[in-house]
Coordinates of C-alpha atoms in Angstrom, one line a residue:
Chain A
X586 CA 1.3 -51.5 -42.1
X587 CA 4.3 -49.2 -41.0
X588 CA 7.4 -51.0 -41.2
X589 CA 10.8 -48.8 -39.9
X590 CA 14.1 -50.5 -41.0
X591 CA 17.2 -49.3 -39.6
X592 CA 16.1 -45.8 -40.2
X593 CA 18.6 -42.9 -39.2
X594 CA 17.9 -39.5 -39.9
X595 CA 20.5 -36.6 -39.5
X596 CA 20.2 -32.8 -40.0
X597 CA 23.4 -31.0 -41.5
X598 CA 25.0 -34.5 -41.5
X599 CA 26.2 -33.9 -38.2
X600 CA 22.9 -34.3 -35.2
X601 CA 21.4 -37.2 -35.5
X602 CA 17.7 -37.1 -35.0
X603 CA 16.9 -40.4 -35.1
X604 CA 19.8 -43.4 -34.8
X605 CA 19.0 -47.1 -36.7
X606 CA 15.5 -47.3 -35.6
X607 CA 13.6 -50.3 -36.7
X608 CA 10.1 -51.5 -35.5
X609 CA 6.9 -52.6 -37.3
X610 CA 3.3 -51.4 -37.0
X611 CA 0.7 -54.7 -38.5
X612 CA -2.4 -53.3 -39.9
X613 CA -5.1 -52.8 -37.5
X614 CA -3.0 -52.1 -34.3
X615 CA -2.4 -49.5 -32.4
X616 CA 0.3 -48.4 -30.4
X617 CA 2.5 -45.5 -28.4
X618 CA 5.6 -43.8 -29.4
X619 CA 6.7 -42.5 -26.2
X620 CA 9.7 -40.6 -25.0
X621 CA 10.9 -37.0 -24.0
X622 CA 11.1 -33.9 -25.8
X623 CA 13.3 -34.0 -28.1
X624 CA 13.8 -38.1 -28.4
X625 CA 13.0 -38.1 -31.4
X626 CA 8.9 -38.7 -32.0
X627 CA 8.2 -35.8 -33.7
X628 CA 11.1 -36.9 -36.3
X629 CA 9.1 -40.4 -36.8
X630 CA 6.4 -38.9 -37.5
X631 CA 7.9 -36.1 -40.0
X632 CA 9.0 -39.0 -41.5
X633 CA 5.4 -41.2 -41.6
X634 CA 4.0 -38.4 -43.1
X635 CA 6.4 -37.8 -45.8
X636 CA 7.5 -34.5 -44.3
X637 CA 11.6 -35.6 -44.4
X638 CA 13.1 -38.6 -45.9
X639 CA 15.2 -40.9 -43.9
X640 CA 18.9 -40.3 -44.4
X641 CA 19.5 -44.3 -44.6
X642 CA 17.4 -47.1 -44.2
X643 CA 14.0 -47.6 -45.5
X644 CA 10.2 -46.4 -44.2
X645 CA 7.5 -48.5 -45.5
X646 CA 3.4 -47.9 -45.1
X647 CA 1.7 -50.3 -46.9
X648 CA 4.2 -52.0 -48.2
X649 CA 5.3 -48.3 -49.9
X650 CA 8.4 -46.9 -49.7
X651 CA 8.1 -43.2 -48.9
X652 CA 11.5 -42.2 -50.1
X653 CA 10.4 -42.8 -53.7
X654 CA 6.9 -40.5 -53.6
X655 CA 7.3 -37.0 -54.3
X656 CA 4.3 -34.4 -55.6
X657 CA 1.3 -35.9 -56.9
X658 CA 1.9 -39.5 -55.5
X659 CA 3.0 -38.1 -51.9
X660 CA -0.4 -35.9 -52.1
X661 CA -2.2 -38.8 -52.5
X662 CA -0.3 -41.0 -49.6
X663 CA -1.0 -38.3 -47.6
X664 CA -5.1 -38.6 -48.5
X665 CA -5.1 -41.8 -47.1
X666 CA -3.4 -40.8 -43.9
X667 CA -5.2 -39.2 -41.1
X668 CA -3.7 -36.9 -38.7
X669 CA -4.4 -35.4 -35.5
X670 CA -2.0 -32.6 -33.8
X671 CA -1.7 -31.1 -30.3
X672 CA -3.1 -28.3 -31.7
X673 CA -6.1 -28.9 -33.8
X674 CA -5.3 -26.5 -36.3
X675 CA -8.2 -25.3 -38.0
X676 CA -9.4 -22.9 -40.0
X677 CA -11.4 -20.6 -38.0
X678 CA -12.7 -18.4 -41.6
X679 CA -14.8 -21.7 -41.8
X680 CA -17.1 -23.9 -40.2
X681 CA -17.0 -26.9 -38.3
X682 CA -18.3 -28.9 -41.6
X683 CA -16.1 -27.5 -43.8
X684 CA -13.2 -28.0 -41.5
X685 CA -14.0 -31.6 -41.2
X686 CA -14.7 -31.7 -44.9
X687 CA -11.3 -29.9 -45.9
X688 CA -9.6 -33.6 -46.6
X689 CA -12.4 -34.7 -49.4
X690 CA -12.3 -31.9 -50.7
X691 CA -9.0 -31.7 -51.7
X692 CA -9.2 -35.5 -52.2
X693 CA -12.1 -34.8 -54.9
X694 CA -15.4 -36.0 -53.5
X695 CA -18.2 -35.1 -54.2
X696 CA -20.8 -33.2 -52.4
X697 CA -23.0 -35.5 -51.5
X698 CA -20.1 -38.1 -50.3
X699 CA -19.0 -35.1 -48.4
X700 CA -22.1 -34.6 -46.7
X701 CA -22.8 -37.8 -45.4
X702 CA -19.2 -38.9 -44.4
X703 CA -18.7 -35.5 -42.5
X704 CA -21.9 -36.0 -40.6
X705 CA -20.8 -39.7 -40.3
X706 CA -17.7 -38.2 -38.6
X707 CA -19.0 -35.5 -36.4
X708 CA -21.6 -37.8 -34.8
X709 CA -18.2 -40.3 -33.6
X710 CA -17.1 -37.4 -32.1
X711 CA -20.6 -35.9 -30.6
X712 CA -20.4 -32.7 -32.2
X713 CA -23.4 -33.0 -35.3
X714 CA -25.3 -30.4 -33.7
X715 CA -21.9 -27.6 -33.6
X716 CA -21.7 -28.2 -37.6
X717 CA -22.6 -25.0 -38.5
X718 CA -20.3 -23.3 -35.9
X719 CA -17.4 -21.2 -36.8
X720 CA -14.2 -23.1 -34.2
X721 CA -13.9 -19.9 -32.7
X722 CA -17.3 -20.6 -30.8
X723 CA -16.0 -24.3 -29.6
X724 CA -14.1 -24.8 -26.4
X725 CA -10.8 -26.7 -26.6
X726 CA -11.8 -29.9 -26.4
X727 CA -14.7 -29.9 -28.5
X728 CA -11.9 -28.1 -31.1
X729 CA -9.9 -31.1 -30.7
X730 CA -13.0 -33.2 -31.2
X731 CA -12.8 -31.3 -34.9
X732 CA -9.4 -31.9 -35.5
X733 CA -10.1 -36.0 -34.8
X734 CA -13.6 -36.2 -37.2
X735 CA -11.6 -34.1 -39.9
X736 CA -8.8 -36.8 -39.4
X737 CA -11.1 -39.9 -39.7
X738 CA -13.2 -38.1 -42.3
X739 CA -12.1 -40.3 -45.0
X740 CA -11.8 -43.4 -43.2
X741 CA -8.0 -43.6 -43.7
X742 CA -6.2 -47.0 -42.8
X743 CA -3.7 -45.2 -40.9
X744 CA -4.5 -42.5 -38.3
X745 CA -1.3 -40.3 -36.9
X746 CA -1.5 -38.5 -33.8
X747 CA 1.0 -36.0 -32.2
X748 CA 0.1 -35.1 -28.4
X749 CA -3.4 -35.3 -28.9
X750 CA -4.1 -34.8 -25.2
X751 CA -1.6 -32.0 -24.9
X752 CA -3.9 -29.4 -24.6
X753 CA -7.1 -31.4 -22.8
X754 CA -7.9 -32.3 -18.8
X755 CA -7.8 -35.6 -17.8
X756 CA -11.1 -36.3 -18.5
X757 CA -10.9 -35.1 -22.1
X758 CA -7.8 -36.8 -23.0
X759 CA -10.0 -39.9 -21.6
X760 CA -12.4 -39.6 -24.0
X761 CA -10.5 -38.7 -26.9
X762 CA -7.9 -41.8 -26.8
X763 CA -11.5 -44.1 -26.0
X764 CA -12.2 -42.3 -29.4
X765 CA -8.8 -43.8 -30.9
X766 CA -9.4 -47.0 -29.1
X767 CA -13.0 -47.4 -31.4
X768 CA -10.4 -46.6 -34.3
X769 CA -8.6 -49.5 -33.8
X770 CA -11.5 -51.7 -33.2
X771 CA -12.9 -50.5 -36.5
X772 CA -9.0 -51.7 -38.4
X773 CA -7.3 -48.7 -38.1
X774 CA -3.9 -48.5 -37.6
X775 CA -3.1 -45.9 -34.5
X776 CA -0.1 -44.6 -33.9
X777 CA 0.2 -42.2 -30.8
X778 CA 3.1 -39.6 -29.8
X779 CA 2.8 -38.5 -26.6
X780 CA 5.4 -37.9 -23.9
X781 CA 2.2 -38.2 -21.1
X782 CA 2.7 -41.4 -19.1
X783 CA -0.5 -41.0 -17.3
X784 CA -2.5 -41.7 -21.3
X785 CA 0.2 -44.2 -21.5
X786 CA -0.4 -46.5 -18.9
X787 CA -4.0 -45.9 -18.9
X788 CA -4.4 -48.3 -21.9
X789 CA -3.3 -51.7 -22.2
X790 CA -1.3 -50.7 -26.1
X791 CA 2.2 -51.6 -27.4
X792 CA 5.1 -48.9 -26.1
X793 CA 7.7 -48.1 -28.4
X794 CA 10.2 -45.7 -26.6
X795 CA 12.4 -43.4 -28.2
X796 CA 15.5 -42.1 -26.2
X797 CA 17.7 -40.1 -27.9
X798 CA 17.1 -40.8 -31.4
X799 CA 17.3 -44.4 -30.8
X800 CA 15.0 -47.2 -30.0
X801 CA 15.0 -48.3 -26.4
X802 CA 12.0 -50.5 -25.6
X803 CA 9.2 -51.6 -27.9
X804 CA 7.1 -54.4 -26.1
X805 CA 3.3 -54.9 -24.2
X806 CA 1.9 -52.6 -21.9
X807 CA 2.8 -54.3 -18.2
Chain B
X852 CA -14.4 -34.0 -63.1
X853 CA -16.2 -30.6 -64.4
X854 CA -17.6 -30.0 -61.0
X855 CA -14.6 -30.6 -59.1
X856 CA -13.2 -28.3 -60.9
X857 CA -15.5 -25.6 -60.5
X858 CA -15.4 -26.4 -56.7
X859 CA -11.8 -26.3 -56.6
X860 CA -12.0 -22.9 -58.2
X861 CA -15.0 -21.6 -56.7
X862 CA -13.5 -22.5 -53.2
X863 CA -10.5 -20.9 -54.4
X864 CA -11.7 -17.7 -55.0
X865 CA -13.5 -17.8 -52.0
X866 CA -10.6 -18.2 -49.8
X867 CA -9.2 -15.3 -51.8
X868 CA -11.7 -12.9 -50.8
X869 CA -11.8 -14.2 -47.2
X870 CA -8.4 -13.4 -46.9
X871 CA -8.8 -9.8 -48.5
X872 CA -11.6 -9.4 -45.8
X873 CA -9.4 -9.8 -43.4
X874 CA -6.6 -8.0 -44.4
X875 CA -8.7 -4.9 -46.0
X876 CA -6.0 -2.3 -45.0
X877 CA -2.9 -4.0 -46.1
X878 CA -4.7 -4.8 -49.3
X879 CA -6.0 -1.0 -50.2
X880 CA -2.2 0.0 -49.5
X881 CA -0.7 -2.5 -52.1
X882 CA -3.7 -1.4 -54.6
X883 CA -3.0 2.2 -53.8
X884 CA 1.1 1.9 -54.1
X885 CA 1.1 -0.6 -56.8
X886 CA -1.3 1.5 -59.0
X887 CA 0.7 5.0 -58.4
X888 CA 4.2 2.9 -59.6
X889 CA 2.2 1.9 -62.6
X890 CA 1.2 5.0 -64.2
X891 CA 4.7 6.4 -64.1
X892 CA 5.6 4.4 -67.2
X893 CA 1.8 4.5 -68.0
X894 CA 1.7 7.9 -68.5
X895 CA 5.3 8.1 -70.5
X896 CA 3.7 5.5 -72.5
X897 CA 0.7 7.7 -73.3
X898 CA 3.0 10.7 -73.5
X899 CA 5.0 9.1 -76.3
X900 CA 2.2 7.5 -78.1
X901 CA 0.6 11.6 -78.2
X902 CA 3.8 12.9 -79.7
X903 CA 4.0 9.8 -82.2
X904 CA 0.0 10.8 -83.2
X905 CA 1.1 14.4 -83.3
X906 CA 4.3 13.9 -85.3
X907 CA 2.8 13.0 -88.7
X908 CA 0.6 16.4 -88.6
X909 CA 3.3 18.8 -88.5
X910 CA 3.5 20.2 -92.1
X911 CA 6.8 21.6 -91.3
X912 CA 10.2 21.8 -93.1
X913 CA 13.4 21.1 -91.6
X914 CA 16.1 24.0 -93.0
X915 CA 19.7 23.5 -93.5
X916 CA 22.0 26.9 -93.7
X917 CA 24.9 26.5 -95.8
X918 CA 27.6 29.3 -95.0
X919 CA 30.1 29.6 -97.9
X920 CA 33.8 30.5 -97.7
X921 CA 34.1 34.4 -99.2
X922 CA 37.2 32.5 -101.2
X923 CA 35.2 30.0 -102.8
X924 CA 34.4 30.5 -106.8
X925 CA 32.0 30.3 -108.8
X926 CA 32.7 27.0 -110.5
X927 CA 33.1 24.9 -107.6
X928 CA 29.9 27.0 -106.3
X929 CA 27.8 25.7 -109.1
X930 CA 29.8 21.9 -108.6
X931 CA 28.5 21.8 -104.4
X932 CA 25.0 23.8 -105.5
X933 CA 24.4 20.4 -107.7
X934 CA 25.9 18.2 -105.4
X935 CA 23.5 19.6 -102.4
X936 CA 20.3 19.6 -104.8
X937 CA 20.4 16.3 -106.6
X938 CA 20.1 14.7 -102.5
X939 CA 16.5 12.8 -102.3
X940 CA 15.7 15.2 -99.0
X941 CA 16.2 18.6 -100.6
X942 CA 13.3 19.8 -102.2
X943 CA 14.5 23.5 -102.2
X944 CA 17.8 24.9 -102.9
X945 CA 18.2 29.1 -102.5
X946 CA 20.9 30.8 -102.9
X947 CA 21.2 33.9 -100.7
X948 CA 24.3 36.5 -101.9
X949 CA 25.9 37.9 -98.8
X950 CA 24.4 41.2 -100.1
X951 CA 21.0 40.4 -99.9
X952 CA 21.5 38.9 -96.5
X953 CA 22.8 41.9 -95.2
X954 CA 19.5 43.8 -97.2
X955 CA 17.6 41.4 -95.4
X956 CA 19.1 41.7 -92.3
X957 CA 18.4 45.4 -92.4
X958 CA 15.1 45.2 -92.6
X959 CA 14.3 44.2 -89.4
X960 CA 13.4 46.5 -86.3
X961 CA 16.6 48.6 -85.1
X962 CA 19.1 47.4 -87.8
X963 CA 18.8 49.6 -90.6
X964 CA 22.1 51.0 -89.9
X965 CA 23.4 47.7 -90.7
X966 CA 23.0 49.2 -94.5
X967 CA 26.8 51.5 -93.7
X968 CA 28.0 48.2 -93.9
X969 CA 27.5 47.6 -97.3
X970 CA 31.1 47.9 -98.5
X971 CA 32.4 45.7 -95.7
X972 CA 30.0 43.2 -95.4
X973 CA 30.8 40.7 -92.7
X974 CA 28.1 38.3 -94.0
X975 CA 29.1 35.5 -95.9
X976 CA 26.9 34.3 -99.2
X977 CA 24.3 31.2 -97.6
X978 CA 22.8 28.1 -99.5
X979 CA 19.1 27.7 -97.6
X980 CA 18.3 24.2 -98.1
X981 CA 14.9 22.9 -97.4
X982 CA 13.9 19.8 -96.5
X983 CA 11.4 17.2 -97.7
X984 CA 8.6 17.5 -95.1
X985 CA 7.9 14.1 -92.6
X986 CA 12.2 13.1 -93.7
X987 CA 13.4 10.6 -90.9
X988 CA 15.9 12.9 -88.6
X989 CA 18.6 10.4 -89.9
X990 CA 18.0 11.3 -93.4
X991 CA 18.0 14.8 -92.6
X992 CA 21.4 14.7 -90.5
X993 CA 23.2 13.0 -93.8
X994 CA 22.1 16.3 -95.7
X995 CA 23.9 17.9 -93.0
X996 CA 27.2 15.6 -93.1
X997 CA 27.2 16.4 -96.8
X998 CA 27.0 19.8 -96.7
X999 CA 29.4 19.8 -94.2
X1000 CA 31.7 17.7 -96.5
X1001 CA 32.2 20.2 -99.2
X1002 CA 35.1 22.6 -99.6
X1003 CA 34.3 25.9 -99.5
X1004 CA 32.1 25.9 -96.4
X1005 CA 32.1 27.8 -93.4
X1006 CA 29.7 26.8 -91.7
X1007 CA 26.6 24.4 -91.5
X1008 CA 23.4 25.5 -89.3
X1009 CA 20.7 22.5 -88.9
X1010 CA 17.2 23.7 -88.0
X1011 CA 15.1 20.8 -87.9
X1012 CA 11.2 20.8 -87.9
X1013 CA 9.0 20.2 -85.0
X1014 CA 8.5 17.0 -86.6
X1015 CA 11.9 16.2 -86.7
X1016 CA 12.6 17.2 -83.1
X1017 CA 9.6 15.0 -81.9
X1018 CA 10.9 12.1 -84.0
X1019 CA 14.2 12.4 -81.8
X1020 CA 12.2 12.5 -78.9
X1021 CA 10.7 9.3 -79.6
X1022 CA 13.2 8.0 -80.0
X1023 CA 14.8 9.0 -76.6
X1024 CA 11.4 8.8 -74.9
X1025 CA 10.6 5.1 -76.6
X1026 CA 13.6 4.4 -74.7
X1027 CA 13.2 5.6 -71.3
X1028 CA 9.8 4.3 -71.5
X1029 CA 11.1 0.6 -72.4
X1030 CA 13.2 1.2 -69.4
X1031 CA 10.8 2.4 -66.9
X1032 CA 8.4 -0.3 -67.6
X1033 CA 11.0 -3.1 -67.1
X1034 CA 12.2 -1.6 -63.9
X1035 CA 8.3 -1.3 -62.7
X1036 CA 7.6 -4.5 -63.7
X1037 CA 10.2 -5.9 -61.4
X1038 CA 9.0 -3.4 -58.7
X1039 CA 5.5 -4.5 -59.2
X1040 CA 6.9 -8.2 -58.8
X1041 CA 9.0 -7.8 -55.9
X1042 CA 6.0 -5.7 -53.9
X1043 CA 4.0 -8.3 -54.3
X1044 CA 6.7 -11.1 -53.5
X1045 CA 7.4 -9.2 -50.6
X1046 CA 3.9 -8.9 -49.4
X1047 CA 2.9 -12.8 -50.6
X1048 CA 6.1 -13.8 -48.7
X1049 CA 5.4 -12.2 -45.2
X1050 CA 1.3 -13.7 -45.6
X1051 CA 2.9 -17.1 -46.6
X1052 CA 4.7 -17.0 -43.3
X1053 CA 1.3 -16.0 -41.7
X1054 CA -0.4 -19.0 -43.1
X1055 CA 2.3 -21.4 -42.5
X1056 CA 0.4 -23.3 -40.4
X1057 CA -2.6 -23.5 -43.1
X1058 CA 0.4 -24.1 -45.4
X1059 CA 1.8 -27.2 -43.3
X1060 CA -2.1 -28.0 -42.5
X1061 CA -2.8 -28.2 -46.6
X1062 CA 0.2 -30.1 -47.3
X1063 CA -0.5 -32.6 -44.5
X1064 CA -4.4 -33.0 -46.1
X1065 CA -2.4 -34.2 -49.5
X1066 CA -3.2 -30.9 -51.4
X1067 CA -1.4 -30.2 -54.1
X1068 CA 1.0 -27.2 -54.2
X1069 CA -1.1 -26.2 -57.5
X1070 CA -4.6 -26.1 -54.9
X1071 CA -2.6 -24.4 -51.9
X1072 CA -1.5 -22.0 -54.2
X1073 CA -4.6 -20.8 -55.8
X1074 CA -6.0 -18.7 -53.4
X1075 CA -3.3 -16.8 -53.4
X1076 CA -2.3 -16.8 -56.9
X1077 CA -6.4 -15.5 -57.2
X1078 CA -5.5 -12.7 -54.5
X1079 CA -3.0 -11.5 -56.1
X1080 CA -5.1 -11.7 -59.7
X1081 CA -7.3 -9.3 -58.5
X1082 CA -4.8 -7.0 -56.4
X1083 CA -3.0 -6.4 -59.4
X1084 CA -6.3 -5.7 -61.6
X1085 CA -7.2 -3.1 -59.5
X1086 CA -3.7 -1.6 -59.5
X1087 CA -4.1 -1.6 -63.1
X1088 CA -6.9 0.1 -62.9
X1089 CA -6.3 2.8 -60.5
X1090 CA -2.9 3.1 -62.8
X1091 CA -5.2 3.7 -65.7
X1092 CA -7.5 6.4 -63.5
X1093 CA -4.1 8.1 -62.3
X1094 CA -2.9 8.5 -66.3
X1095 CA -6.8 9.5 -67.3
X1096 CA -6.5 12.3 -64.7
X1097 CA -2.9 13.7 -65.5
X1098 CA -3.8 14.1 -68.7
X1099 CA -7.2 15.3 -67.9
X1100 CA -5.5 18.3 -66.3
X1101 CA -2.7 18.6 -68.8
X1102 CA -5.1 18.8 -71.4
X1103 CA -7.1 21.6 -70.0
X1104 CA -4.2 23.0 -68.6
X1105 CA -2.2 23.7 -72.3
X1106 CA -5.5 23.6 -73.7
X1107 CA -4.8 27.1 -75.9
X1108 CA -1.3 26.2 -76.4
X1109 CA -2.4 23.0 -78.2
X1110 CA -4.9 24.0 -79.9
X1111 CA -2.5 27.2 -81.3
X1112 CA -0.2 23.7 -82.2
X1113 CA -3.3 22.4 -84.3
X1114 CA -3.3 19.2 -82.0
X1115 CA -6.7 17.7 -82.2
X1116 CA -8.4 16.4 -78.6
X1117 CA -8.3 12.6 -80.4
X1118 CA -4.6 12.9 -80.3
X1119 CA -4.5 13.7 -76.3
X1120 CA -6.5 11.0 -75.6
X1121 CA -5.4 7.8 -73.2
X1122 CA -5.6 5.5 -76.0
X1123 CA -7.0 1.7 -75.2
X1124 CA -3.6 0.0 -75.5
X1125 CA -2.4 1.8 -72.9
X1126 CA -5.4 0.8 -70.5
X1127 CA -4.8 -2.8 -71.4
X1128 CA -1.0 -3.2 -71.4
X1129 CA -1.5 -1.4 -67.6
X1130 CA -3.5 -4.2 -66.6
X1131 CA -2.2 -6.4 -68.3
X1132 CA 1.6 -5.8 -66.7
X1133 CA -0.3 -5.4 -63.4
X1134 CA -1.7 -8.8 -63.0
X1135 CA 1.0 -10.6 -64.6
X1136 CA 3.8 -9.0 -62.3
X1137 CA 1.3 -9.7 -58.9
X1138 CA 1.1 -13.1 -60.3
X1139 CA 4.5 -13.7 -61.1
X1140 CA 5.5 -12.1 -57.1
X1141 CA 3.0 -14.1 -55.8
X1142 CA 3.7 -17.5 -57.5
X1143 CA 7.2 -17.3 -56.1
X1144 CA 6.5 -15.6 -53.1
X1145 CA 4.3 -19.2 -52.3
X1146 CA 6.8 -21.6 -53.9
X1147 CA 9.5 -20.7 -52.1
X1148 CA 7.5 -21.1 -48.8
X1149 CA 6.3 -24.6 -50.1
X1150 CA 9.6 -25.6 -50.7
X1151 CA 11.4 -24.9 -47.8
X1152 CA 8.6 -26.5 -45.5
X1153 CA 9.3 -29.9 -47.6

């Protein structure tokens, strides 16, 4: 599914963000991109998502290679990805449904697709009876919770998450990786950035560690 | 297809007036500031289109005075008289002997002495030339140059009609107008760039957000692109209200000294194309500010 080949990535041709990284995702797994501030996940994923283009080697998501999209076809990558930030990001003029239907929207469903797919979300993540809510009247969590239905909304095959659990308790961050857990059961591919050794170790997913731009272990969870 | 479109558009101009509900203040200031630059050149504009619906009333003729040399004789008098009368703008020729000018000159309040100067008349004999009423101020200034050619001349005195000096006025005024509109047009533009620029930065997270969802630039865009639509309609229309007032006041203002001109109240009145072109430079300049305003942000976040 993602497929990284001796990708380096370097800003003003002098730092190098990421250093000859190479590691492949199969379709359907899920796994961690761990490592500290500044390691280089957030570059991966800025690159996943289309958001920079590798400097040299070659990023591939479905076989794809991302370097060669640009406008329409890069929109429409991006439609079948789903992501999930630290910060759930949403738009508090608007209600919890149309939050979590922003994605088939702009994708062009129609109404009644978005209906029942958006209710199809918001009962994964609990929240069917908040849908007429405006985020403002949601605590964190159950903002998060949002953020996770609007990025499974459209059942994409890959589902992209940057410190989910950044802003949850324990508990919370418990329930929302179970939720990306379910994903993968379901043939999603999940990858998760998170620098939180404590959601790391809780699940028994593939590690792939990132230490100063470049790739220092990628194996099993022990 | 047809109903996405009308939801795209529909949710469009909904997040367009969510956004001016929140930002009410900010809004009314750009309407209110916009709308005030605009009727500068909107009122010029309706200033120069009075004076080109006046111009064609005046009845008028533009005079030339042609001040011969006391040396100059009779022949070559008669050669410059046919000269001067046979140009297309002349329709009147007079000859005025020095004698009668100073007659003439006499007879005016406190210069009867003038008479005692009969013998040494300081007045020289004048060619009064008038003009074909409505002439182009051009035409009338190569009556001039000729006169002015001949030998035997002294001096050439122009006095050109009211038509003729609103004609030149137009003419400077058409300018300045061309001018003013231009430079407001840019101002218009860059108020609103300025303004889209510093909300783009607001919304860069909805921006990033949008782009991450797979919308187009074209669907991020709209809203704002919508906003601005309707900003700059308003300023348009305020613009028009500020020009319909000055000139409401104006009017009533010179009301006597008009009518004394025989200006009719049609002639003074904002006409239609100036309405439209102020809304029509309105919205296109907030569009134009606000289409680069957002491009710029979307291309430096990719």
């Amino acid at each position: 599914m993602i497929q990284f080949e001796s990708v380096s990535k370097s800003y003003d041709g002098t730092h190098r963000a990421l250093d000859d990284v190479s590691f492949r995702l199969a379709p359907g797994e899920m796994a961690f991109l761990t490592g500290h501030s500044g390691a280089g996940k957030s570059t991966i994923l800025r690159l996943l998502l289309g958001l920079e283009k590798a400097s040299t080697g070659v990023v591939r998501v479905a076989g794809q290679d991302l370097s060669q999209l640009s406008g329409e076809t890069l929109g429409r990558y991006r439609q079948r990805v789903g992501t999930v930030f630290q910060d759930p990001n949403l738009e508090m003029d608007l209600t919890v449904f149309d939050n979590v239907a922003l994605p088939l929207r702009i994708a062009g469903f129609a109404e009644q697709d978005i209906a029942k797919r958006v209710n199809a979300a918001l009962s994964r993540v609990d929240l069917n009876d908040r849908a007429m809510d405006k985020p403002h009247e949601l605590s964190s969590g159950q903002q998060q919770r949002v953020g996770i239905a609007r990025a499974i909304v459209h059942r994409p095959a890959l589902l992209v998450a940057d410190e989910p659990t950044g802003n949850l308790d324990p508990e919370l961050s418990a329930r929302v990786m179970r939720m990306f857990t379910q994903f993968q059961q379901l043939g999603v591919t999940v990858l998760v950035a998170t620098h939180e050794q404590a959601v790391v170790e809780s699940l028994p997913f593939r590690r792939i560690v990132i230490e100063r731009g470049r790739l220092r272990a990628d194996g099993s969870a022990r | 297809m047809m109903q996405r479109w009308v939801r795209d558009h529909r949710d469009a101009w909904y997040a367009a007036f969510q956004r001016d509900r929140h930002r009410t203040g900010q809004t009314a200031t750009l309407v209110v500031l916009l709308g005030i630059l605009l009727a500068i050149p909107g009122w010029l504009a309706h200033a120069l289109l009075s004076i080109d619906e006046i111009t064609p009333r005046a009845t008028e003729s533009s005079e030339v005075l042609v001040f011969l040399e006391e040396t100059l004789e009779l022949e070559d008098r008669m050669i410059m008289e046919r000269r001067l009368g046979e140009h297309a703008q002349v329709t009147e020729l007079i000859f005025v002997p020095r004698a009668q000018a100073l007659s003439d000159l006499a007879q005016n309040d406190g210069l009867s002495s003038i008479r005692d100067l009969a013998d040494d008349n300081p007045l020289p004999d004048v060619y009064l030339l008038r003009l074909v009423p409505g002439g182009a101020s051009e035409a009338e200034r190569d009556v001039v140059a000729q006169a002015m050619s001949q030998s035997g001349v002294l001096a050439v005195r122009y006095f050109p009609s009211i038509q003729a000096r609103l004609a030149d006025v137009i003419g400077v005024l058409g300018g300045v107008v061309i001018a003013m509109i231009i430079l407001t047009a840019f101002g218009v533009s860059m108020a609103v760039f300025v303004v889209s620029g510093a909300e783009a930065f607001r919304d860069d997270r909805r921006l990033q957000l949008y782009t991450l969802l797979g919308a187009s630039r074209r669907y991020i865009r709209r809203p704002y692109l919508y906003r601005a639509t309707v900003q700059g309609a308003l300023a348009g229309v305020l613009a028009s209200l500020v020009v319909w007032g000055i000139n409401t006041v104006l009017s009533q203002a010179f009301s006597t000294e008009l009518r004394s001109l025989g200006v009719p109240n049609e002639a003074l009145m904002v006409r239609w194309e100036v309405w439209i072109a102020l809304c029509v430079v309105a919205i296109g300049c907030s569009w134009i500010g606000a289409e680069r305003a957002i491009a710029l942000r979307l291309n430096r976040m990719h």
